[in-house]
Amino acid sequence: MLGFEPSGLLLESGQGLARQLYQGLRERILAGELAAGVRLPASRELARLLGVSRNTVTAAYEQLLAEGFLDSRPGDGTYVAPVTRVLAAPEATASATPVPLASVPPGAPCAFRVGLPAVDLFPFATWARLQQRFWRQPEPALLGYREPGGEPRLRRLLSAYLRQARGLVCAPEQILITSGAQQAIELCARLLLAPGALAAMEDPGYRAAGLALQSGGARLQGVAVDGAGLMVEQLAGLPDCRLVYVTPSHQYPTGAVLSLPRRLALLDWARQRDGWIIEDDYDGEYRYQGAPLAPLAALDRHSRVLYVGTFSKIAFPGLRLGYLVAPPALLPALLELQRAGIRHLDSATQTVMADFIEQGHFQRHIRRMRRAARSRRDALLAGWPAVAGCAPPGLPVAGLHLCLPVTHLAREAELVTRAAAVGVELNALSRYWLPEGPTPPDARAGLVLGFAAVPEARIVEALARLRRAWME
C-alpha cells in the first residue's frame, strides 16, 4: 500500500488492541509519518497484516474518523485527513496564532453549535442506497394517501427498539410518527390544553417547547430546576395546572438528570391531579456512564405520560422525523388531530428509516455516534480555557451539550461577543428563561455549548481561537 507501512504498528496482546492501534495510527498522523491523503488499507487487509480481528481495526478506524484524523470516501476507501500540527500542541500560548485547518464546506456547523449531532458521521451512502431501492420499485400502496399515525412497519420496529433500549413497553399502535419532536408536542398541547389553561415547564428550559404549548392556547408557568432536575414540589403551588413538560433524562439546557425520588413524585402528582406529563427524551441515546436511563413513561402505571422521541439527534435535524408514544385512551383523538392537520407523513422517508433500523444500521450508527460525542466532549474539556467570571466545565454524563454558569449578564454578553468575533458560536443561557420568572437577571447568566457538531480537530482549533480572544 503506497504511503503506508504497517511494520511500525506493534500491538501487545491483552492490552486493548483497538486502543493500541488507534493510538499508533494517531501518533503517526500527528508526527507527519502518515501524510494527508494517504490511503489506508481496508479493515480486512490491515487485520490480516497485523494478525488481529477485523473488529479491532474497525473500532480503531471509527474512533479516528470520529475525531477527524481520517476521512471515509464511500466506494473508494479510508484516507488520512488534512489535520494540522495544532493538534500536537494544544498547550500553545494564548497569543499564538492558530494554524488554519482544512477548508470547511460552506454552511457547515461551527464550534460550539447547540442542537446538532455529528452529522458528518451519518452513513449517507447507505441511506442513499436504501432510498434508491425504494424508488426503483415502490409499493403502489405507499404512493397513495396513507392513514395517520405512520407506517405500520416503522411503528413495530420502534416499539421493539424502545422495549430493548429504554425499557419502555408499548404497542406499535401507541406510537404516532410525527414531523419531528416539535409536532409531537404541538399535538399534545392541542389535545390536552383548553385556551387559557395553565401549563408548567422547566425554567430555564426548551423555549421551542414553550411555543408549542402556547400554540394550544396555554399560559406558561416556569418551575425551577436544580442539580436533581425539576423541583417537583413547586407544582403544589399551581393548583390550576394539569400539564407539565419535562426533559428528565438530560434537562435542557442545564444537563441535570431528574432524580428517582422526583420522578416518582412527579408521577404521583399526575395521578393525584388527573394531570399529564409530556416527557421529551430528545437525546436519551447519549449517555456515557452506564446504560441509558429508563424514561418516566417506563415507570408510569396510570397512563399519564406522553413520551416524545426524535431521530434528529441520531441522524440529522433536517430529516424531520420524530414520534409520540401515547396512552391508549388518547390515541383516537390524537389520530384525528393528525388527520385534520398534515394527514400523513412522507411514506418514502418512513420506509427507508424502517429499512435502516431493520438491517442493523441504526444501532451501529448509535454506537458510533455515542463514541464520537464522548470523544468530542473530552476534547472540549481538555482544552477549555480558564476565564474570569465563568465557572469551569464539569463532566457531562449524558447529552450533546454542557452548561456553564457566568457571574452576571454583562460578563455573559462579553464572552459571547468575543467568541463570535473569532467565529466561535456560544449560546447565552439567559435566552432559555421565561421572561416572567422570579429568577434575578444576573442569576440567569451562563454559557451553553454543544460539543458534538464538529470533529475533534476543529474543536481544538476553535479552543485556541477562543483562548486568544478571551485573554486579550
PDB file of N, CA, C and O in Angstrom, residues 145-214:
ATOM      1  N   TYR A 145     -52.675   7.944  -0.583  1.00  0.00           N
ATOM      2  CA  TYR A 145     -52.958   8.570   0.711  1.00  0.00           C
ATOM      3  C   TYR A 145     -52.871   7.509   1.803  1.00  0.00           C
ATOM      4  O   TYR A 145     -53.429   6.420   1.676  1.00  0.00           O
ATOM      5  N   ARG A 146     -52.200   7.842   2.871  1.00  0.00           N
ATOM      6  CA  ARG A 146     -51.983   6.896   3.953  1.00  0.00           C
ATOM      7  C   ARG A 146     -52.772   7.311   5.186  1.00  0.00           C
ATOM      8  O   ARG A 146     -53.153   8.479   5.333  1.00  0.00           O
ATOM      9  N   GLU A 147     -52.979   6.369   6.068  1.00  0.00           N
ATOM     10  CA  GLU A 147     -53.664   6.665   7.319  1.00  0.00           C
ATOM     11  C   GLU A 147     -52.724   7.429   8.256  1.00  0.00           C
ATOM     12  O   GLU A 147     -51.497   7.275   8.187  1.00  0.00           O
ATOM     13  N   PRO A 148     -53.267   8.270   9.135  1.00  0.00           N
ATOM     14  CA  PRO A 148     -52.396   8.952  10.105  1.00  0.00           C
ATOM     15  C   PRO A 148     -51.797   7.944  11.071  1.00  0.00           C
ATOM     16  O   PRO A 148     -52.226   6.786  11.141  1.00  0.00           O
ATOM     17  N   GLY A 149     -50.809   8.382  11.793  1.00  0.00           N
ATOM     18  CA  GLY A 149     -50.152   7.502  12.756  1.00  0.00           C
ATOM     19  C   GLY A 149     -48.797   7.035  12.294  1.00  0.00           C
ATOM     20  O   GLY A 149     -47.906   6.797  13.102  1.00  0.00           O
ATOM     21  N   GLY A 150     -48.621   6.876  10.984  1.00  0.00           N
ATOM     22  CA  GLY A 150     -47.322   6.454  10.478  1.00  0.00           C
ATOM     23  C   GLY A 150     -47.342   5.065   9.886  1.00  0.00           C
ATOM     24  O   GLY A 150     -48.311   4.306  10.038  1.00  0.00           O
ATOM     25  N   GLU A 151     -46.269   4.710   9.187  1.00  0.00           N
ATOM     26  CA  GLU A 151     -46.166   3.418   8.539  1.00  0.00           C
ATOM     27  C   GLU A 151     -46.101   2.298   9.586  1.00  0.00           C
ATOM     28  O   GLU A 151     -45.289   2.355  10.514  1.00  0.00           O
ATOM     29  N   PRO A 152     -46.941   1.278   9.455  1.00  0.00           N
ATOM     30  CA  PRO A 152     -47.006   0.216  10.475  1.00  0.00           C
ATOM     31  C   PRO A 152     -45.667  -0.458  10.758  1.00  0.00           C
ATOM     32  O   PRO A 152     -45.353  -0.759  11.911  1.00  0.00           O
ATOM     33  N   ARG A 153     -44.862  -0.703   9.729  1.00  0.00           N
ATOM     34  CA  ARG A 153     -43.587  -1.400   9.968  1.00  0.00           C
ATOM     35  C   ARG A 153     -42.642  -0.557  10.807  1.00  0.00           C
ATOM     36  O   ARG A 153     -41.971  -1.069  11.709  1.00  0.00           O
ATOM     37  N   LEU A 154     -42.580   0.751  10.545  1.00  0.00           N
ATOM     38  CA  LEU A 154     -41.726   1.617  11.347  1.00  0.00           C
ATOM     39  C   LEU A 154     -42.215   1.658  12.791  1.00  0.00           C
ATOM     40  O   LEU A 154     -41.411   1.647  13.738  1.00  0.00           O
ATOM     41  N   ARG A 155     -43.514   1.678  12.988  1.00  0.00           N
ATOM     42  CA  ARG A 155     -44.058   1.688  14.348  1.00  0.00           C
ATOM     43  C   ARG A 155     -43.729   0.390  15.081  1.00  0.00           C
ATOM     44  O   ARG A 155     -43.401   0.405  16.276  1.00  0.00           O
ATOM     45  N   ARG A 156     -43.781  -0.728  14.381  1.00  0.00           N
ATOM     46  CA  ARG A 156     -43.428  -2.007  15.009  1.00  0.00           C
ATOM     47  C   ARG A 156     -41.951  -2.032  15.409  1.00  0.00           C
ATOM     48  O   ARG A 156     -41.590  -2.484  16.504  1.00  0.00           O
ATOM     49  N   LEU A 157     -41.100  -1.553  14.522  1.00  0.00           N
ATOM     50  CA  LEU A 157     -39.668  -1.544  14.818  1.00  0.00           C
ATOM     51  C   LEU A 157     -39.338  -0.597  15.964  1.00  0.00           C
ATOM     52  O   LEU A 157     -38.482  -0.897  16.813  1.00  0.00           O
ATOM     53  N   LEU A 158     -39.998   0.548  16.012  1.00  0.00           N
ATOM     54  CA  LEU A 158     -39.786   1.475  17.123  1.00  0.00           C
ATOM     55  C   LEU A 158     -40.261   0.881  18.436  1.00  0.00           C
ATOM     56  O   LEU A 158     -39.630   1.072  19.488  1.00  0.00           O
ATOM     57  N   SER A 159     -41.368   0.170  18.400  1.00  0.00           N
ATOM     58  CA  SER A 159     -41.859  -0.487  19.608  1.00  0.00           C
ATOM     59  C   SER A 159     -40.822  -1.461  20.148  1.00  0.00           C
ATOM     60  O   SER A 159     -40.542  -1.490  21.363  1.00  0.00           O
ATOM     61  N   ALA A 160     -40.225  -2.258  19.269  1.00  0.00           N
ATOM     62  CA  ALA A 160     -39.193  -3.205  19.692  1.00  0.00           C
ATOM     63  C   ALA A 160     -37.951  -2.474  20.197  1.00  0.00           C
ATOM     64  O   ALA A 160     -37.333  -2.883  21.197  1.00  0.00           O
ATOM     65  N   TYR A 161     -37.566  -1.405  19.513  1.00  0.00           N
ATOM     66  CA  TYR A 161     -36.377  -0.643  19.923  1.00  0.00           C
ATOM     67  C   TYR A 161     -36.568  -0.020  21.301  1.00  0.00           C
ATOM     68  O   TYR A 161     -35.679  -0.090  22.159  1.00  0.00           O
ATOM     69  N   LEU A 162     -37.725   0.593  21.544  1.00  0.00           N
ATOM     70  CA  LEU A 162     -37.963   1.240  22.831  1.00  0.00           C
ATOM     71  C   LEU A 162     -37.993   0.225  23.962  1.00  0.00           C
ATOM     72  O   LEU A 162     -37.545   0.505  25.082  1.00  0.00           O
ATOM     73  N   ARG A 163     -38.508  -0.955  23.687  1.00  0.00           N
ATOM     74  CA  ARG A 163     -38.510  -2.001  24.711  1.00  0.00           C
ATOM     75  C   ARG A 163     -37.082  -2.418  25.054  1.00  0.00           C
ATOM     76  O   ARG A 163     -36.726  -2.558  26.222  1.00  0.00           O
ATOM     77  N   GLN A 164     -36.270  -2.592  24.006  1.00  0.00           N
ATOM     78  CA  GLN A 164     -34.903  -3.068  24.232  1.00  0.00           C
ATOM     79  C   GLN A 164     -33.986  -1.980  24.785  1.00  0.00           C
ATOM     80  O   GLN A 164     -33.199  -2.210  25.709  1.00  0.00           O
ATOM     81  N   ALA A 165     -34.072  -0.767  24.235  1.00  0.00           N
ATOM     82  CA  ALA A 165     -33.119   0.292  24.580  1.00  0.00           C
ATOM     83  C   ALA A 165     -33.562   1.155  25.752  1.00  0.00           C
ATOM     84  O   ALA A 165     -32.725   1.746  26.427  1.00  0.00           O
ATOM     85  N   ARG A 166     -34.874   1.261  25.999  1.00  0.00           N
ATOM     86  CA  ARG A 166     -35.377   2.149  27.045  1.00  0.00           C
ATOM     87  C   ARG A 166     -36.163   1.432  28.139  1.00  0.00           C
ATOM     88  O   ARG A 166     -36.532   2.046  29.120  1.00  0.00           O
ATOM     89  N   GLY A 167     -36.456   0.186  27.925  1.00  0.00           N
ATOM     90  CA  GLY A 167     -37.310  -0.492  28.892  1.00  0.00           C
ATOM     91  C   GLY A 167     -38.742   0.005  28.853  1.00  0.00           C
ATOM     92  O   GLY A 167     -39.497  -0.175  29.809  1.00  0.00           O
ATOM     93  N   LEU A 168     -39.124   0.622  27.743  1.00  0.00           N
ATOM     94  CA  LEU A 168     -40.469   1.175  27.591  1.00  0.00           C
ATOM     95  C   LEU A 168     -41.308   0.191  26.778  1.00  0.00           C
ATOM     96  O   LEU A 168     -41.072  -0.009  25.588  1.00  0.00           O
ATOM     97  N   VAL A 169     -42.274  -0.421  27.438  1.00  0.00           N
ATOM     98  CA  VAL A 169     -43.132  -1.402  26.787  1.00  0.00           C
ATOM     99  C   VAL A 169     -44.375  -0.692  26.251  1.00  0.00           C
ATOM    100  O   VAL A 169     -45.143  -0.097  27.017  1.00  0.00           O
ATOM    101  N   CYS A 170     -44.542  -0.722  24.940  1.00  0.00           N
ATOM    102  CA  CYS A 170     -45.702  -0.086  24.321  1.00  0.00           C
ATOM    103  C   CYS A 170     -46.059  -0.854  23.058  1.00  0.00           C
ATOM    104  O   CYS A 170     -45.193  -1.432  22.400  1.00  0.00           O
ATOM    105  N   ALA A 171     -47.335  -0.860  22.737  1.00  0.00           N
ATOM    106  CA  ALA A 171     -47.786  -1.494  21.499  1.00  0.00           C
ATOM    107  C   ALA A 171     -47.457  -0.595  20.318  1.00  0.00           C
ATOM    108  O   ALA A 171     -47.415   0.636  20.456  1.00  0.00           O
ATOM    109  N   PRO A 172     -47.207  -1.170  19.132  1.00  0.00           N
ATOM    110  CA  PRO A 172     -46.954  -0.334  17.954  1.00  0.00           C
ATOM    111  C   PRO A 172     -48.065   0.682  17.705  1.00  0.00           C
ATOM    112  O   PRO A 172     -47.796   1.791  17.238  1.00  0.00           O
ATOM    113  N   GLU A 173     -49.301   0.317  18.035  1.00  0.00           N
ATOM    114  CA  GLU A 173     -50.428   1.223  17.807  1.00  0.00           C
ATOM    115  C   GLU A 173     -50.390   2.455  18.696  1.00  0.00           C
ATOM    116  O   GLU A 173     -51.078   3.443  18.426  1.00  0.00           O
ATOM    117  N   GLN A 174     -49.596   2.411  19.779  1.00  0.00           N
ATOM    118  CA  GLN A 174     -49.475   3.580  20.661  1.00  0.00           C
ATOM    119  C   GLN A 174     -48.500   4.621  20.119  1.00  0.00           C
ATOM    120  O   GLN A 174     -48.391   5.712  20.679  1.00  0.00           O
ATOM    121  N   ILE A 175     -47.785   4.300  19.048  1.00  0.00           N
ATOM    122  CA  ILE A 175     -46.762   5.188  18.502  1.00  0.00           C
ATOM    123  C   ILE A 175     -47.326   5.947  17.307  1.00  0.00           C
ATOM    124  O   ILE A 175     -47.871   5.356  16.384  1.00  0.00           O
ATOM    125  N   LEU A 176     -47.181   7.262  17.349  1.00  0.00           N
ATOM    126  CA  LEU A 176     -47.534   8.113  16.219  1.00  0.00           C
ATOM    127  C   LEU A 176     -46.246   8.686  15.647  1.00  0.00           C
ATOM    128  O   LEU A 176     -45.450   9.299  16.377  1.00  0.00           O
ATOM    129  N   ILE A 177     -46.018   8.487  14.375  1.00  0.00           N
ATOM    130  CA  ILE A 177     -44.864   9.089  13.709  1.00  0.00           C
ATOM    131  C   ILE A 177     -45.202  10.552  13.426  1.00  0.00           C
ATOM    132  O   ILE A 177     -46.289  10.868  12.922  1.00  0.00           O
ATOM    133  N   THR A 178     -44.277  11.443  13.738  1.00  0.00           N
ATOM    134  CA  THR A 178     -44.516  12.871  13.585  1.00  0.00           C
ATOM    135  C   THR A 178     -43.390  13.521  12.792  1.00  0.00           C
ATOM    136  O   THR A 178     -42.330  12.922  12.582  1.00  0.00           O
ATOM    137  N   SER A 179     -43.617  14.746  12.396  1.00  0.00           N
ATOM    138  CA  SER A 179     -42.593  15.527  11.706  1.00  0.00           C
ATOM    139  C   SER A 179     -41.709  16.208  12.748  1.00  0.00           C
ATOM    140  O   SER A 179     -41.742  17.415  12.941  1.00  0.00           O
ATOM    141  N   GLY A 180     -40.933  15.409  13.457  1.00  0.00           N
ATOM    142  CA  GLY A 180     -40.062  15.921  14.498  1.00  0.00           C
ATOM    143  C   GLY A 180     -40.753  15.995  15.845  1.00  0.00           C
ATOM    144  O   GLY A 180     -41.979  15.849  15.968  1.00  0.00           O
ATOM    145  N   ALA A 181     -39.945  16.237  16.889  1.00  0.00           N
ATOM    146  CA  ALA A 181     -40.472  16.318  18.248  1.00  0.00           C
ATOM    147  C   ALA A 181     -41.419  17.500  18.415  1.00  0.00           C
ATOM    148  O   ALA A 181     -42.388  17.434  19.178  1.00  0.00           O
ATOM    149  N   GLN A 182     -41.131  18.587  17.709  1.00  0.00           N
ATOM    150  CA  GLN A 182     -41.958  19.794  17.863  1.00  0.00           C
ATOM    151  C   GLN A 182     -43.414  19.514  17.520  1.00  0.00           C
ATOM    152  O   GLN A 182     -44.320  19.935  18.240  1.00  0.00           O
ATOM    153  N   GLN A 183     -43.647  18.784  16.451  1.00  0.00           N
ATOM    154  CA  GLN A 183     -45.031  18.484  16.081  1.00  0.00           C
ATOM    155  C   GLN A 183     -45.693  17.578  17.116  1.00  0.00           C
ATOM    156  O   GLN A 183     -46.887  17.712  17.394  1.00  0.00           O
ATOM    157  N   ALA A 184     -44.922  16.655  17.691  1.00  0.00           N
ATOM    158  CA  ALA A 184     -45.472  15.791  18.725  1.00  0.00           C
ATOM    159  C   ALA A 184     -45.941  16.611  19.931  1.00  0.00           C
ATOM    160  O   ALA A 184     -47.022  16.368  20.485  1.00  0.00           O
ATOM    161  N   ILE A 185     -45.140  17.585  20.332  1.00  0.00           N
ATOM    162  CA  ILE A 185     -45.514  18.438  21.466  1.00  0.00           C
ATOM    163  C   ILE A 185     -46.743  19.275  21.120  1.00  0.00           C
ATOM    164  O   ILE A 185     -47.651  19.460  21.943  1.00  0.00           O
ATOM    165  N   GLU A 186     -46.800  19.776  19.895  1.00  0.00           N
ATOM    166  CA  GLU A 186     -47.954  20.569  19.473  1.00  0.00           C
ATOM    167  C   GLU A 186     -49.238  19.735  19.490  1.00  0.00           C
ATOM    168  O   GLU A 186     -50.301  20.222  19.894  1.00  0.00           O
ATOM    169  N   LEU A 187     -49.156  18.482  19.059  1.00  0.00           N
ATOM    170  CA  LEU A 187     -50.330  17.608  19.098  1.00  0.00           C
ATOM    171  C   LEU A 187     -50.817  17.435  20.537  1.00  0.00           C
ATOM    172  O   LEU A 187     -52.025  17.487  20.814  1.00  0.00           O
ATOM    173  N   CYS A 188     -49.893  17.212  21.461  1.00  0.00           N
ATOM    174  CA  CYS A 188     -50.263  17.070  22.870  1.00  0.00           C
ATOM    175  C   CYS A 188     -50.932  18.335  23.386  1.00  0.00           C
ATOM    176  O   CYS A 188     -51.951  18.283  24.102  1.00  0.00           O
ATOM    177  N   ALA A 189     -50.363  19.494  23.039  1.00  0.00           N
ATOM    178  CA  ALA A 189     -50.916  20.767  23.511  1.00  0.00           C
ATOM    179  C   ALA A 189     -52.322  20.989  22.977  1.00  0.00           C
ATOM    180  O   ALA A 189     -53.222  21.406  23.714  1.00  0.00           O
ATOM    181  N   ARG A 190     -52.529  20.714  21.709  1.00  0.00           N
ATOM    182  CA  ARG A 190     -53.843  20.936  21.105  1.00  0.00           C
ATOM    183  C   ARG A 190     -54.902  20.022  21.703  1.00  0.00           C
ATOM    184  O   ARG A 190     -56.066  20.408  21.833  1.00  0.00           O
ATOM    185  N   LEU A 191     -54.496  18.818  22.090  1.00  0.00           N
ATOM    186  CA  LEU A 191     -55.457  17.882  22.655  1.00  0.00           C
ATOM    187  C   LEU A 191     -55.742  18.146  24.124  1.00  0.00           C
ATOM    188  O   LEU A 191     -56.901  18.078  24.565  1.00  0.00           O
ATOM    189  N   LEU A 192     -54.721  18.450  24.886  1.00  0.00           N
ATOM    190  CA  LEU A 192     -54.834  18.442  26.340  1.00  0.00           C
ATOM    191  C   LEU A 192     -55.054  19.810  26.969  1.00  0.00           C
ATOM    192  O   LEU A 192     -55.380  19.887  28.161  1.00  0.00           O
ATOM    193  N   LEU A 193     -54.880  20.885  26.217  1.00  0.00           N
ATOM    194  CA  LEU A 193     -54.950  22.221  26.799  1.00  0.00           C
ATOM    195  C   LEU A 193     -56.094  23.021  26.185  1.00  0.00           C
ATOM    196  O   LEU A 193     -56.148  23.211  24.966  1.00  0.00           O
ATOM    197  N   ALA A 194     -56.971  23.485  27.036  1.00  0.00           N
ATOM    198  CA  ALA A 194     -58.001  24.421  26.594  1.00  0.00           C
ATOM    199  C   ALA A 194     -57.388  25.813  26.526  1.00  0.00           C
ATOM    200  O   ALA A 194     -56.383  26.096  27.182  1.00  0.00           O
ATOM    201  N   PRO A 195     -57.947  26.717  25.723  1.00  0.00           N
ATOM    202  CA  PRO A 195     -57.423  28.089  25.668  1.00  0.00           C
ATOM    203  C   PRO A 195     -57.371  28.711  27.057  1.00  0.00           C
ATOM    204  O   PRO A 195     -58.349  28.668  27.821  1.00  0.00           O
ATOM    205  N   GLY A 196     -56.216  29.259  27.395  1.00  0.00           N
ATOM    206  CA  GLY A 196     -56.036  29.888  28.696  1.00  0.00           C
ATOM    207  C   GLY A 196     -55.632  28.949  29.803  1.00  0.00           C
ATOM    208  O   GLY A 196     -55.398  29.390  30.938  1.00  0.00           O
ATOM    209  N   ALA A 197     -55.511  27.649  29.526  1.00  0.00           N
ATOM    210  CA  ALA A 197     -55.127  26.687  30.563  1.00  0.00           C
ATOM    211  C   ALA A 197     -53.671  26.888  30.967  1.00  0.00           C
ATOM    212  O   ALA A 197     -52.842  27.346  30.173  1.00  0.00           O
ATOM    213  N   LEU A 198     -53.373  26.522  32.201  1.00  0.00           N
ATOM    214  CA  LEU A 198     -52.018  26.691  32.730  1.00  0.00           C
ATOM    215  C   LEU A 198     -51.198  25.438  32.450  1.00  0.00           C
ATOM    216  O   LEU A 198     -51.630  24.319  32.724  1.00  0.00           O
ATOM    217  N   ALA A 199     -50.011  25.630  31.901  1.00  0.00           N
ATOM    218  CA  ALA A 199     -49.073  24.533  31.662  1.00  0.00           C
ATOM    219  C   ALA A 199     -47.738  24.890  32.287  1.00  0.00           C
ATOM    220  O   ALA A 199     -47.273  26.033  32.173  1.00  0.00           O
ATOM    221  N   ALA A 200     -47.116  23.921  32.960  1.00  0.00           N
ATOM    222  CA  ALA A 200     -45.832  24.155  33.613  1.00  0.00           C
ATOM    223  C   ALA A 200     -44.708  23.576  32.770  1.00  0.00           C
ATOM    224  O   ALA A 200     -44.877  22.570  32.085  1.00  0.00           O
ATOM    225  N   MET A 201     -43.554  24.225  32.829  1.00  0.00           N
ATOM    226  CA  MET A 201     -42.363  23.709  32.161  1.00  0.00           C
ATOM    227  C   MET A 201     -41.122  24.136  32.937  1.00  0.00           C
ATOM    228  O   MET A 201     -41.173  25.053  33.764  1.00  0.00           O
ATOM    229  N   GLU A 202     -40.026  23.450  32.668  1.00  0.00           N
ATOM    230  CA  GLU A 202     -38.779  23.758  33.357  1.00  0.00           C
ATOM    231  C   GLU A 202     -38.318  25.171  33.004  1.00  0.00           C
ATOM    232  O   GLU A 202     -38.490  25.624  31.876  1.00  0.00           O
ATOM    233  N   ASP A 203     -37.695  25.829  33.994  1.00  0.00           N
ATOM    234  CA  ASP A 203     -37.189  27.180  33.778  1.00  0.00           C
ATOM    235  C   ASP A 203     -35.822  27.297  34.441  1.00  0.00           C
ATOM    236  O   ASP A 203     -35.748  27.264  35.675  1.00  0.00           O
ATOM    237  N   PRO A 204     -34.718  27.378  33.646  1.00  0.00           N
ATOM    238  CA  PRO A 204     -34.678  27.515  32.199  1.00  0.00           C
ATOM    239  C   PRO A 204     -35.092  26.216  31.503  1.00  0.00           C
ATOM    240  O   PRO A 204     -35.025  25.142  32.091  1.00  0.00           O
ATOM    241  N   GLY A 205     -35.484  26.366  30.234  1.00  0.00           N
ATOM    242  CA  GLY A 205     -35.965  25.199  29.523  1.00  0.00           C
ATOM    243  C   GLY A 205     -35.927  25.391  28.024  1.00  0.00           C
ATOM    244  O   GLY A 205     -35.379  26.378  27.511  1.00  0.00           O
ATOM    245  N   TYR A 206     -36.539  24.457  27.332  1.00  0.00           N
ATOM    246  CA  TYR A 206     -36.555  24.428  25.873  1.00  0.00           C
ATOM    247  C   TYR A 206     -37.645  25.383  25.388  1.00  0.00           C
ATOM    248  O   TYR A 206     -38.830  25.066  25.435  1.00  0.00           O
ATOM    249  N   ARG A 207     -37.232  26.547  24.905  1.00  0.00           N
ATOM    250  CA  ARG A 207     -38.198  27.582  24.564  1.00  0.00           C
ATOM    251  C   ARG A 207     -39.112  27.182  23.414  1.00  0.00           C
ATOM    252  O   ARG A 207     -40.266  27.591  23.339  1.00  0.00           O
ATOM    253  N   ALA A 208     -38.601  26.369  22.467  1.00  0.00           N
ATOM    254  CA  ALA A 208     -39.451  25.929  21.363  1.00  0.00           C
ATOM    255  C   ALA A 208     -40.608  25.082  21.875  1.00  0.00           C
ATOM    256  O   ALA A 208     -41.716  25.116  21.324  1.00  0.00           O
ATOM    257  N   ALA A 209     -40.387  24.309  22.944  1.00  0.00           N
ATOM    258  CA  ALA A 209     -41.481  23.548  23.544  1.00  0.00           C
ATOM    259  C   ALA A 209     -42.506  24.492  24.148  1.00  0.00           C
ATOM    260  O   ALA A 209     -43.722  24.243  24.066  1.00  0.00           O
ATOM    261  N   GLY A 210     -42.030  25.572  24.751  1.00  0.00           N
ATOM    262  CA  GLY A 210     -42.963  26.564  25.282  1.00  0.00           C
ATOM    263  C   GLY A 210     -43.833  27.163  24.189  1.00  0.00           C
ATOM    264  O   GLY A 210     -45.046  27.360  24.379  1.00  0.00           O
ATOM    265  N   LEU A 211     -43.248  27.434  23.043  1.00  0.00           N
ATOM    266  CA  LEU A 211     -44.027  27.963  21.918  1.00  0.00           C
ATOM    267  C   LEU A 211     -45.059  26.951  21.443  1.00  0.00           C
ATOM    268  O   LEU A 211     -46.185  27.313  21.079  1.00  0.00           O
ATOM    269  N   ALA A 212     -44.672  25.666  21.453  1.00  0.00           N
ATOM    270  CA  ALA A 212     -45.619  24.630  21.040  1.00  0.00           C
ATOM    271  C   ALA A 212     -46.790  24.554  22.013  1.00  0.00           C
ATOM    272  O   ALA A 212     -47.951  24.393  21.599  1.00  0.00           O
ATOM    273  N   LEU A 213     -46.521  24.663  23.306  1.00  0.00           N
ATOM    274  CA  LEU A 213     -47.598  24.652  24.294  1.00  0.00           C
ATOM    275  C   LEU A 213     -48.501  25.873  24.130  1.00  0.00           C
ATOM    276  O   LEU A 213     -49.728  25.783  24.228  1.00  0.00           O
ATOM    277  N   GLN A 214     -47.880  27.006  23.864  1.00  0.00           N
ATOM    278  CA  GLN A 214     -48.674  28.221  23.667  1.00  0.00           C
ATOM    279  C   GLN A 214     -49.529  28.146  22.413  1.00  0.00           C
ATOM    280  O   GLN A 214     -50.571  28.791  22.324  1.00  0.00           O
TER     281      GLN A 214
END
